């Protein structure tokens, strides 16, 4: 075991106040010349025992380790990716579905026996729902415990992403995993992976205001859906980083996630209704006020500006309210609106990809 670099990585994650989601297994290998770690381990039990000691190091202090709490332990990564390619040309799993089910069953059962209170799951699906159906059927047949089912989706339509989420939830329920959490552990804006110009467009888009709008739309939908956890991909310095530039200066999507954290800090979600499919909103509040996060998102870059009326229901009719309108990710100044007693509507002229955090406080 060589923990030094990973120790430093997890120590920084913990110091930042964020949770740890740990993948047990390989990362994607895109180099076509040779693959190293995508093939089934020769000894499944030994591999599971190695995973056991990694968990002991980070949760029980084994080998001068740590005592981190509430870690998610995800087994493998995208085993359903490129399944039609020959094994030597795949990027994540060079074996069969049956071989993967063998690995997962042996590992999950061993880890759950060692750590009944740790959250064990996977398989970080690449989005192949028929493959997931076969996997879950095999897990049910083998009585494999699953605390969570994880999957990935890159898309340009957040409503379609939630459609896939509903399929994952339905499959989990059908195969006896109704209590398992559903995790979207990689997501971001991608219009198309090919041709190259489409991928270049997507990468420019998720680093700009369009990426921030897509992030707000996705989180707003998920807040009222069945997804239990979402992991934005990603925040490392590199080509998929939609949160920071190469000098670690925040990009628009950073401000989108920050605005959503402002909602979470208020403590209680509040229902929203929208009459326009291109308008996405989430809200939260407490006894001291509330906030609404909204955006105008459409993948059609030529969509025209539109007026939006926000009606704040449920406020005390005898009180006046102050509404701070803060642009999310845009280089604009915050505006302040004052609503006299009984007035509960305000108008916004929203251009495509505009996003705002409306903070509502009684005066």
PDB file of C-alpha atoms in Angstrom, residues 4 24 38 51 72 75 80 89 107 145 200 202 311 360:
ATOM      1  CA  UNK A   4       0.952   9.141   0.616  1.00  0.00           C
ATOM      2  CA  UNK A  24     -12.486   1.661  -5.662  1.00  0.00           C
ATOM      3  CA  UNK A  38      -9.212  -2.343 -17.015  1.00  0.00           C
ATOM      4  CA  UNK A  51     -10.322  -2.573  -0.854  1.00  0.00           C
ATOM      5  CA  UNK A  72     -19.272   6.755  -0.094  1.00  0.00           C
ATOM      6  CA  UNK A  75     -16.961   0.014  -6.824  1.00  0.00           C
ATOM      7  CA  UNK A  80     -20.774  -0.545 -19.484  1.00  0.00           C
ATOM      8  CA  UNK A  89      -9.999  -1.312 -27.132  1.00  0.00           C
ATOM      9  CA  UNK A 107     -16.368  -7.140  -3.259  1.00  0.00           C
ATOM     10  CA  UNK A 145     -26.252  -5.525  -0.692  1.00  0.00           C
ATOM     11  CA  UNK A 200     -14.858  21.696 -28.664  1.00  0.00           C
ATOM     12  CA  UNK A 202     -19.321  21.804 -25.610  1.00  0.00           C
ATOM     13  CA  UNK A 311     -44.622  35.673  -7.997  1.00  0.00           C
ATOM     14  CA  UNK A 360     -36.120  37.741  -0.066  1.00  0.00           C
TER      15      UNK A 360
END
